[in-house]
């Protein structure tokens, strides 16, 4: 037995959920706080009351006819043998046809499952049974059997034979009316007893009155009673099994027991390994004195482990009372008992990642109501396969509105810090993740990898869309960049500099992090600055190609509003100075000759050339390698540069002491996110 379909109307934040389909096994319900998870679980548990949907926008229509009743439809899929188990006494069928027994037996003998749909409206439940013989039903209501309908026929199960007998009696002729039960009422009561809902709130179920039941009540209020019963002979195989699984979750608990001091009430005791070994009740703790979560887990385990028939187990926000590691263990225990159907509401990625759910129901609250989306097992299996290709897990991306893919783990750590520092509210809901192998984006596998990203961002899974990819320039040519960007459907952007570490070449920041690793180092700040400058100077031929020279000269002329005519100006510049590029005087003289009214100085030209050299150097030098050289040289090889760790520390130092140093990068990142 399991819930196969569900629909809810006009309840709390639900206007109309539509029909939602579920599967045997573990079903996950996800959504942020106030997305409607608890309301849905209440409905699944057949325990909700009228609480009509209301939307603030309804104020604009004060005269509208608003429904005041909530409705839920739940379809259970059962084996017909389970229906037989429901008929455990005298059951009332609304028909007096003498052929009803034959009709019922023929229907029952058909070898296929049936669906029972429970509908609750105006607090009056009704049931529709698939393919149920019309001749047994009240003809006025076709397939609908309503509780309280008058009728005449008693259906009684004959032992365990699977056969039935009918006795015709008018209701007023039956003296003990409490034994006369409508078939619909029987089925409804039985279904309710198959459902257990465990709330996120802490249970207070450590004690209860004496009793002899082995059936845990839906609210687990008789937990002490049922544990007391399984301690007796004949149930010894159940009791150690329960304690075994409890010990898997809580190694500090060897067993639990139910104990009575006054022969009127029972109390649950929790035994540590030492208390159990010494068999000393004085060392045992009361369940009420144990940590949050033990009572919930004990109640859940009792149902899972001891139930002789399939149950429907509903758990609300297990992460609210269990540590993540215990959640993993609990879900693995569920997998050992696949006969039960599980509904777990959560906003924790751990639950989804571990459960490998049959279905995932995604809830979201928008436009004043809860919206639903079902993701089936085929889609979740495909999602896991695609994520595996990217080297990430579902827990990495769950809950994000969008993904910004970056070069590597360093950027994954540092970019959120930069955006947070510069107060970018658009960053909310965006997860920054590292591309595990950037080489795949430009090699022969490029089209395969980008296809994977497209599938993941297609809106059919829990995977949020990719808003872009930020990669290092790493001396890629413009043609190479354009090719990668084209394959990535123009979502790929490149850092202006060679690597992210090129933005961290700040002498003071590097020195602070280096001395943090080895406080005995006495390094003058000027030495690190000179080392970086020396690297720039040794690249004095950054513009030695004709194309680079022409481009730079054209930029300078354009900046100062003089059109660059290569044939005309090249001879004048080369006649002035063979090494024209590094001589701002030559550029200045030609510009002034062409336009004497220009308001420029030699310093302006020098500054522009220096900035061009800096930009060119930053695009070519590998910043990570340069920082690594500095660490090795100035620590006498006592401190090794660990890229992710130390780059994050340099970033944090800059954000605290020199935030403007990273402002240009922050604007670049914000531009991609806001685009």
XYZ file of C-alpha atoms in Angstrom:
675
model
C 0.000 0.000 0.000
C 1.170 3.489 -0.806
C -0.146 6.946 -1.666
C -0.065 7.215 -5.452
C -1.807 10.544 -6.026
C -2.765 13.587 -4.026
C -4.626 16.832 -4.586
C -5.553 19.653 -2.242
C -7.904 22.581 -2.802
C -8.448 25.753 -0.843
C -6.243 24.939 2.148
C -3.915 27.475 3.757
C -1.478 28.591 1.040
C -2.800 26.064 -1.510
C -5.422 27.248 -3.967
C -5.209 24.091 -6.085
C -2.162 21.823 -5.984
C -3.224 19.839 -9.040
C -2.839 16.069 -8.986
C 0.570 15.148 -7.564
C 1.884 11.644 -8.248
C 4.068 9.749 -5.777
C 5.900 6.422 -5.834
C 6.760 3.676 -3.322
C 9.974 4.323 -1.435
C 11.268 7.701 -0.319
C 9.447 10.812 -1.507
C 11.021 14.169 -0.727
C 9.127 17.445 -0.317
C 11.380 20.464 -0.628
C 10.862 24.171 -0.310
C 11.931 27.194 1.647
C 10.317 28.226 4.913
C 6.645 29.188 4.489
C 6.401 27.438 1.131
C 3.590 25.137 2.318
C 5.429 21.964 3.383
C 3.663 21.575 6.734
C 0.226 22.253 5.220
C 0.799 19.532 2.653
C 1.911 17.023 5.295
C -1.193 17.758 7.363
C -3.331 16.918 4.347
C -1.418 13.727 3.566
C -2.029 12.595 7.131
C -5.832 12.897 6.728
C -5.908 15.162 9.748
C -6.540 18.676 8.469
C -9.503 20.936 9.207
C -11.051 23.674 7.121
C -8.610 26.539 6.722
C -9.527 28.203 3.420
C -6.938 29.664 1.094
C -6.799 33.429 1.190
C -4.768 35.855 -0.903
C -4.171 39.503 -0.091
C -5.165 40.347 -3.648
C -8.681 39.149 -2.847
C -9.219 42.482 -1.092
C -9.726 43.961 -4.540
C -12.816 41.759 -5.004
C -14.815 42.115 -1.761
C -18.015 40.738 -3.313
C -16.427 37.625 -4.797
C -17.901 34.257 -3.829
C -15.010 32.660 -1.955
C -15.195 28.990 -0.936
C -15.039 28.441 2.798
C -14.284 24.713 2.806
C -10.991 22.902 2.239
C -10.876 19.742 0.134
C -8.281 16.979 -0.115
C -8.221 13.971 -2.421
C -5.774 11.174 -1.622
C -5.443 8.050 -3.745
C -4.024 4.911 -2.127
C -2.822 2.006 -4.235
C -3.451 -1.335 -2.537
C -3.144 -4.999 -3.224
C -6.584 -6.571 -2.889
C -5.278 -8.800 -0.148
C -4.870 -5.625 1.890
C -8.573 -4.908 1.430
C -9.269 -8.382 2.817
C -7.262 -7.527 5.930
C -9.474 -4.489 6.400
C -12.598 -6.663 6.636
C -11.842 -8.005 10.074
C -15.348 -8.007 11.443
C -18.886 -7.232 10.376
C -18.881 -4.789 7.520
C -21.905 -3.019 6.160
C -22.484 -2.849 2.383
C -25.169 -0.560 1.009
C -27.136 -3.069 -1.088
C -29.576 -5.919 -0.476
C -29.170 -7.687 -3.828
C -28.994 -11.445 -3.239
C -26.200 -11.696 -5.820
C -23.987 -9.221 -4.005
C -21.767 -11.906 -2.441
C -21.012 -13.484 -5.810
C -20.328 -10.102 -7.360
C -18.056 -9.076 -4.507
C -16.130 -12.366 -4.567
C -15.617 -12.172 -8.342
C -14.328 -8.616 -8.030
C -12.011 -9.585 -5.210
C -10.582 -12.570 -7.097
C -9.406 -10.399 -10.006
C -5.604 -10.332 -9.928
C -4.783 -6.640 -9.991
C -4.214 -3.774 -7.615
C -6.916 -1.280 -6.835
C -6.938 2.412 -6.096
C -8.885 3.853 -3.196
C -9.397 7.605 -3.350
C -10.360 9.301 -0.114
C -12.007 12.679 -0.503
C -12.772 14.999 2.372
C -15.136 17.924 1.873
C -17.243 19.753 4.424
C -15.696 17.382 6.979
C -17.567 14.471 5.358
C -15.175 11.860 3.987
C -16.056 9.693 1.012
C -14.274 6.953 -0.900
C -14.056 5.928 -4.531
C -12.753 2.385 -5.136
C -11.447 1.713 -8.628
C -13.382 -0.938 -10.576
C -15.614 -1.597 -7.570
C -18.775 -3.391 -8.800
C -21.617 -0.994 -9.392
C -24.089 -3.623 -8.273
C -22.661 -3.396 -4.745
C -22.788 0.375 -4.683
C -25.640 2.685 -3.896
C -27.013 3.276 -7.379
C -27.773 6.890 -6.568
C -24.091 7.683 -6.064
C -22.503 5.460 -8.711
C -18.921 4.725 -7.521
C -19.251 6.859 -4.390
C -19.783 5.217 -1.001
C -20.642 7.800 1.630
C -20.368 7.242 5.358
C -23.765 7.119 6.991
C -25.745 5.927 3.967
C -28.590 3.542 4.896
C -28.438 -0.055 3.719
C -29.135 -3.652 4.541
C -26.372 -6.172 3.888
C -23.779 -7.403 6.371
C -20.493 -8.725 4.946
C -18.514 -10.967 7.277
C -15.118 -12.502 6.646
C -15.027 -16.288 7.195
C -11.819 -17.017 9.081
C -8.715 -16.682 6.916
C -10.247 -18.422 3.911
C -10.601 -15.292 1.836
C -14.331 -16.056 1.542
C -17.237 -13.975 2.773
C -20.798 -14.512 3.896
C -23.748 -12.153 3.745
C -26.584 -11.736 6.196
C -29.547 -9.587 5.285
C -30.804 -7.491 8.180
C -32.470 -4.163 8.539
C -30.419 -1.776 10.649
C -33.224 -1.388 13.207
C -33.246 -5.167 13.735
C -29.590 -5.182 14.823
C -29.340 -4.710 18.568
C -25.569 -4.108 18.902
C -25.217 -1.334 16.359
C -21.577 -0.551 17.166
C -20.616 -3.764 15.368
C -22.370 -2.669 12.195
C -19.799 -0.711 10.227
C -19.992 0.731 6.754
C -17.353 -0.706 4.392
C -16.247 2.838 3.634
C -15.796 3.636 7.306
C -13.794 0.437 7.783
C -11.455 1.289 4.931
C -11.089 4.910 6.033
C -10.287 3.955 9.619
C -7.764 1.372 8.467
C -6.068 3.811 6.110
C -5.727 6.382 8.853
C -4.052 3.795 11.069
C -1.457 3.092 8.376
C -0.248 6.707 8.407
C 2.235 8.094 10.907
C 3.205 11.733 10.881
C 6.184 12.890 12.927
C 6.335 16.635 13.463
C 9.435 18.762 13.768
C 8.510 19.625 17.371
C 10.104 17.658 20.176
C 7.987 14.779 21.491
C 7.199 14.410 25.193
C 6.430 10.712 25.140
C 8.623 9.249 27.853
C 5.735 7.810 29.862
C 2.117 6.676 29.507
C -0.523 4.584 31.325
C -0.342 0.793 31.383
C -1.738 -0.988 28.336
C -1.380 -4.077 26.182
C -1.236 -2.694 22.651
C 1.560 -3.324 20.174
C 0.247 -0.624 17.833
C 1.836 2.784 18.209
C -0.696 5.599 18.144
C -0.243 8.213 15.409
C 0.887 10.777 17.989
C 3.275 8.214 19.589
C 1.727 8.944 22.988
C 1.789 5.237 23.941
C 5.423 4.630 22.989
C 6.245 3.364 26.478
C 3.333 0.913 26.273
C 4.393 -0.675 22.974
C 8.042 -0.929 24.015
C 6.925 -2.599 27.243
C 4.959 -5.181 25.228
C 7.823 -6.178 22.915
C 9.996 -6.973 25.929
C 7.827 -10.019 26.695
C 8.523 -13.563 25.435
C 7.290 -14.103 21.913
C 8.374 -10.644 20.819
C 12.049 -11.008 21.622
C 13.034 -10.953 17.940
C 11.556 -7.460 17.555
C 13.019 -5.930 20.702
C 16.730 -6.531 19.929
C 16.199 -5.403 16.330
C 14.803 -2.078 17.532
C 17.732 -1.604 19.900
C 20.216 -2.553 17.178
C 19.063 0.225 14.870
C 18.832 2.710 17.723
C 22.451 1.908 18.602
C 23.488 2.494 14.974
C 22.123 6.014 15.218
C 23.205 6.669 18.794
C 26.288 4.590 19.725
C 26.058 5.996 23.243
C 22.705 4.198 23.665
C 22.855 0.427 24.048
C 19.138 -0.142 24.470
C 15.843 1.274 25.702
C 13.315 -0.368 27.984
C 9.933 0.403 29.519
C 9.703 0.186 33.298
C 7.017 0.700 35.930
C 7.319 1.567 39.578
C 3.645 1.876 40.510
C 1.920 -0.678 38.211
C -0.194 2.185 36.839
C 2.120 3.932 34.411
C 5.112 3.085 32.259
C 8.291 5.034 31.689
C 10.979 4.626 29.025
C 14.558 4.258 30.226
C 17.649 4.769 28.082
C 20.616 2.512 28.811
C 24.201 3.434 28.056
C 26.661 0.624 27.204
C 27.993 0.795 30.772
C 24.527 0.714 32.360
C 23.568 -2.229 30.166
C 26.780 -4.117 30.864
C 26.365 -3.740 34.622
C 22.584 -4.225 34.388
C 22.141 -1.344 36.820
C 18.833 0.481 36.448
C 20.184 3.319 38.556
C 22.588 4.164 35.720
C 19.810 4.346 33.116
C 18.395 7.716 32.084
C 14.795 8.703 31.605
C 13.905 9.310 27.954
C 12.559 12.714 28.978
C 16.062 13.662 30.149
C 17.748 12.758 26.857
C 18.647 15.128 24.088
C 16.277 16.474 21.482
C 15.657 13.952 18.753
C 16.007 10.687 20.675
C 12.268 10.387 21.320
C 11.353 11.240 17.701
C 13.869 8.753 16.339
C 12.752 6.035 18.755
C 9.123 6.479 17.692
C 10.053 6.482 13.998
C 12.209 3.376 14.385
C 9.463 1.548 16.244
C 7.092 1.952 13.306
C 9.711 1.196 10.658
C 11.180 -1.871 12.365
C 8.175 -3.527 14.022
C 5.302 -2.955 11.569
C 4.038 -6.223 10.089
C 2.412 -4.458 7.136
C 3.380 -1.460 4.983
C 3.045 1.934 6.605
C 3.097 5.491 5.317
C 5.615 7.451 7.353
C 5.612 11.251 7.163
C 8.521 13.162 8.691
C 8.633 16.942 8.914
C 12.058 18.628 8.817
C 14.282 15.868 10.307
C 17.242 18.262 10.280
C 15.490 20.237 13.026
C 16.048 17.430 15.537
C 18.895 15.378 14.037
C 22.544 16.037 13.248
C 23.355 15.743 9.497
C 25.351 12.560 10.063
C 22.402 10.968 11.894
C 20.071 11.952 9.056
C 22.279 10.007 6.655
C 22.187 6.951 8.925
C 18.416 7.170 9.404
C 17.768 7.353 5.662
C 19.997 4.332 5.095
C 17.899 2.445 7.658
C 14.761 3.413 5.732
C 16.290 1.808 2.647
C 16.467 -1.507 4.537
C 12.670 -1.394 4.963
C 11.405 -0.639 1.439
C 7.909 -1.974 2.154
C 7.057 1.377 3.736
C 6.433 4.624 1.890
C 8.247 7.653 3.263
C 7.451 11.347 2.895
C 10.200 13.643 4.154
C 9.736 17.407 4.099
C 12.998 19.289 4.207
C 15.009 22.262 3.042
C 18.258 20.401 3.730
C 20.411 19.276 0.779
C 21.731 16.382 2.893
C 18.364 14.623 2.881
C 18.017 14.837 -0.899
C 21.605 13.846 -1.537
C 21.394 10.746 0.669
C 17.866 9.549 -0.048
C 18.046 8.951 -3.801
C 14.308 9.693 -3.774
C 11.677 8.111 -5.985
C 10.076 11.519 -6.412
C 10.857 15.050 -5.350
C 8.008 17.499 -4.855
C 9.244 21.056 -5.089
C 7.123 23.741 -3.401
C 7.497 27.453 -3.936
C 5.449 30.407 -2.779
C 4.767 33.049 -5.395
C 1.898 35.331 -6.391
C 0.261 34.667 -3.045
C -0.025 30.894 -3.298
C 1.973 27.665 -3.151
C 3.078 26.311 -6.528
C 4.021 22.650 -6.993
C 6.374 20.761 -9.273
C 7.013 16.999 -9.286
C 10.394 15.603 -10.323
C 10.281 11.851 -10.892
C 12.936 9.215 -10.303
C 14.008 9.151 -13.942
C 14.766 12.864 -13.819
C 16.603 12.627 -10.494
C 18.697 9.721 -11.794
C 19.610 11.723 -14.889
C 20.389 14.726 -12.693
C 22.801 12.714 -10.566
C 24.492 11.357 -13.686
C 24.915 14.827 -15.151
C 26.222 16.222 -11.879
C 28.742 13.404 -11.684
C 30.130 14.520 -15.041
C 30.660 17.979 -13.568
C 32.187 16.749 -10.321
C 29.511 18.279 -8.093
C 26.729 16.847 -5.956
C 23.098 17.769 -5.587
C 23.824 19.174 -2.138
C 26.215 21.686 -3.769
C 23.439 23.300 -5.761
C 20.216 22.568 -3.875
C 18.287 25.663 -2.903
C 20.092 28.114 -5.187
C 18.201 30.321 -7.635
C 21.057 30.337 -10.145
C 24.647 29.147 -10.575
C 27.677 31.231 -11.523
C 30.419 28.873 -12.670
C 33.996 29.995 -12.049
C 37.528 28.858 -12.885
C 38.334 26.882 -9.748
C 38.001 26.435 -5.974
C 39.898 29.672 -5.244
C 37.356 31.756 -7.127
C 34.539 29.704 -5.607
C 35.685 30.865 -2.164
C 36.814 34.395 -2.949
C 34.186 35.791 -5.317
C 31.313 35.541 -2.784
C 33.471 37.428 -0.263
C 34.121 40.204 -2.765
C 30.463 40.534 -3.716
C 29.385 40.527 -0.081
C 31.900 43.263 0.769
C 30.622 45.505 -1.986
C 27.038 44.975 -0.829
C 25.574 43.372 -3.908
C 22.000 42.397 -3.012
C 21.597 40.656 -6.377
C 23.981 37.989 -5.069
C 21.204 36.535 -2.884
C 20.167 33.110 -4.116
C 23.169 32.747 -6.437
C 25.566 29.877 -5.820
C 29.149 30.222 -7.079
C 30.677 26.879 -8.052
C 33.985 25.847 -9.562
C 34.189 24.247 -12.982
C 36.058 21.073 -12.093
C 38.018 20.769 -15.339
C 38.136 23.950 -17.398
C 40.094 22.158 -20.108
C 36.889 20.322 -21.013
C 35.377 23.636 -22.082
C 37.873 24.187 -24.881
C 38.948 20.708 -25.960
C 37.226 18.029 -27.971
C 34.721 17.425 -25.159
C 33.577 21.065 -25.157
C 30.275 20.450 -26.930
C 29.510 17.513 -24.592
C 30.210 19.522 -21.444
C 28.209 22.549 -22.579
C 25.339 20.209 -23.545
C 25.378 18.911 -19.976
C 25.139 22.445 -18.610
C 22.262 23.138 -21.006
C 20.361 20.054 -19.826
C 20.944 20.928 -16.193
C 19.719 24.467 -16.756
C 16.690 23.420 -18.760
C 14.213 23.987 -15.933
C 13.122 20.336 -15.650
C 15.170 19.470 -12.561
C 16.174 20.845 -9.195
C 19.322 22.166 -10.815
C 19.179 25.973 -11.055
C 20.067 27.769 -14.304
C 23.616 28.860 -15.113
C 23.823 32.641 -15.372
C 27.359 32.490 -16.712
C 30.907 31.150 -16.656
C 33.916 33.210 -15.559
C 37.262 31.829 -16.693
C 40.864 32.997 -16.513
C 42.303 34.584 -19.646
C 45.515 32.543 -19.251
C 47.152 33.930 -22.398
C 44.309 32.715 -24.582
C 44.120 34.552 -27.883
C 41.035 36.578 -28.740
C 40.093 33.936 -31.291
C 40.304 31.184 -28.655
C 38.151 33.221 -26.280
C 35.566 33.878 -28.961
C 35.437 30.189 -29.852
C 34.863 29.117 -26.233
C 32.274 31.861 -25.751
C 30.439 30.753 -28.891
C 30.334 27.139 -27.684
C 29.004 28.381 -24.369
C 26.242 30.366 -26.083
C 27.834 33.688 -25.128
C 27.578 32.924 -21.399
C 31.354 32.566 -21.002
C 33.248 35.661 -19.823
C 36.981 35.986 -19.247
C 38.868 37.870 -16.575
C 40.741 40.827 -18.005
C 43.887 39.552 -16.309
C 45.655 36.240 -16.766
C 44.396 34.660 -13.517
C 42.437 35.691 -10.444
C 45.733 35.875 -8.513
C 46.780 38.752 -10.793
C 44.275 40.855 -8.841
C 46.124 39.943 -5.631
C 49.592 41.273 -6.536
C 49.509 43.771 -3.691
C 52.929 43.856 -1.915
C 51.534 44.711 1.531
C 48.820 42.023 1.406
C 51.293 39.368 0.275
C 53.741 40.373 3.022
C 51.046 40.218 5.736
C 49.976 36.695 4.759
C 53.575 35.511 4.401
C 54.516 36.780 7.862
C 51.353 35.260 9.303
C 52.705 31.872 8.228
C 56.177 32.604 9.621
C 56.265 35.495 12.085
C 60.066 35.350 12.337
C 60.486 36.604 8.780
C 61.888 40.129 8.574
C 61.075 41.270 5.059
C 61.131 44.931 3.954
C 57.956 45.808 2.074
C 60.051 47.497 -0.613
C 61.754 44.200 -1.435
C 58.483 42.576 -2.446
C 57.438 45.657 -4.405
C 60.777 45.729 -6.239
C 60.481 42.030 -7.050
C 57.102 42.584 -8.695
C 58.378 45.671 -10.567
C 61.393 43.724 -11.774
C 59.087 41.169 -13.325
C 57.314 43.965 -15.174
C 60.605 45.449 -16.414
C 61.935 42.173 -17.701
C 58.891 42.107 -19.925
C 59.854 45.395 -21.574
C 59.153 43.962 -25.001
C 55.472 43.435 -24.274
C 54.576 45.407 -27.395
C 57.269 44.211 -29.740
C 54.854 42.918 -32.398
C 53.794 45.338 -35.141
C 50.120 44.621 -34.497
C 50.392 45.372 -30.773
C 52.321 48.596 -31.469
C 49.770 49.805 -33.989
C 46.876 49.017 -31.668
C 48.451 50.911 -28.773
C 49.302 53.974 -30.887
C 45.762 53.959 -32.286
C 44.331 53.891 -28.743
C 46.500 56.835 -27.669
C 45.548 58.929 -30.687
C 41.874 58.092 -30.233
C 41.986 59.033 -26.550
C 43.264 62.483 -27.446
C 40.841 62.939 -30.366
C 43.312 62.529 -33.201
C 42.532 59.946 -35.842
C 45.416 57.542 -36.293
C 46.560 57.258 -39.892
C 49.248 54.636 -39.889
C 50.969 55.597 -43.169
C 51.122 59.260 -42.231
C 52.163 59.026 -38.606
C 54.370 55.954 -38.626
C 57.252 57.671 -40.482
C 57.093 60.764 -38.286
C 57.235 58.667 -35.130
C 59.978 56.344 -36.334
C 62.027 59.287 -37.585
C 61.842 60.770 -34.131
C 62.850 57.708 -32.188
C 63.514 54.146 -33.246
C 62.247 52.964 -29.865
C 59.110 55.056 -30.234
C 56.892 52.923 -28.036
C 58.790 53.550 -24.817
C 59.359 57.244 -25.564
C 56.260 59.265 -24.727
C 58.031 62.382 -26.027
C 57.815 61.095 -29.608
C 54.076 60.446 -29.308
C 53.512 63.798 -27.623
C 55.388 65.733 -30.321
C 53.414 64.170 -33.176
C 50.074 64.789 -31.454
C 50.906 68.446 -30.810
C 52.037 68.906 -34.422
C 48.699 67.619 -35.685
C 46.628 69.592 -33.211
C 48.480 72.375 -31.391
C 45.372 73.189 -29.351
C 45.362 69.829 -27.591
C 45.281 70.209 -23.815
C 47.670 67.397 -22.985
C 50.960 67.026 -21.206
C 53.867 64.687 -21.573
C 52.786 63.178 -18.256
C 49.403 62.228 -19.754
C 51.124 60.250 -22.504
C 53.486 58.588 -20.052
C 50.611 57.607 -17.772
C 48.656 56.059 -20.622
C 51.658 54.052 -21.816
C 52.387 52.867 -18.271
C 48.771 51.775 -17.830
C 48.898 49.948 -21.156
C 52.078 48.173 -20.112
C 50.527 47.252 -16.764
C 47.417 45.904 -18.466
C 49.469 43.949 -20.978
C 51.715 42.545 -18.255
C 48.729 41.580 -16.105
C 47.204 39.731 -19.047
C 50.373 37.708 -19.592
C 52.070 37.079 -16.255
C 50.735 34.181 -14.177
C 49.891 35.814 -10.852
C 49.736 32.543 -8.931
C 53.226 31.577 -10.109
C 54.582 35.009 -9.204
C 53.131 34.877 -5.678
C 54.545 31.373 -5.306
C 57.998 32.677 -6.287
C 57.718 35.472 -3.701
C 56.753 33.018 -0.951
C 59.687 30.746 -1.758
C 62.298 33.488 -2.203
C 61.480 35.635 0.817
C 60.858 32.742 3.217
C 63.985 30.835 2.161
C 61.628 28.052 1.079
C 60.139 27.706 4.569
C 56.641 28.696 3.444
C 55.011 27.003 0.485
C 52.322 28.929 -1.337
C 49.027 27.055 -1.081
C 46.946 28.632 -3.775
C 43.413 28.290 -2.415
C 44.295 28.927 1.229
C 46.651 31.851 0.763
C 44.723 33.504 -2.057
C 41.670 33.577 0.208
C 43.739 35.116 3.008
C 45.179 37.778 0.680
C 41.650 38.503 -0.561
C 40.319 38.915 2.968
C 43.202 41.227 3.890
C 42.513 43.415 0.863
C 38.781 43.536 1.575
C 39.487 44.680 5.120
C 42.320 47.138 4.489
C 42.358 48.061 0.772
C 38.901 47.219 -0.630
C 39.250 49.646 -3.543
C 42.041 47.450 -4.883
C 39.373 44.867 -5.817
C 36.592 47.263 -6.780
C 37.094 46.908 -10.530
C 36.836 43.128 -10.236
C 33.720 43.479 -8.072
C 32.077 45.635 -10.741
C 32.934 43.016 -13.365
C 31.296 40.274 -11.267
C 28.220 42.362 -10.529
C 27.834 43.141 -14.210
C 27.628 39.442 -15.067
C 25.145 38.708 -12.281
C 22.900 41.635 -13.132
C 22.966 41.070 -16.899
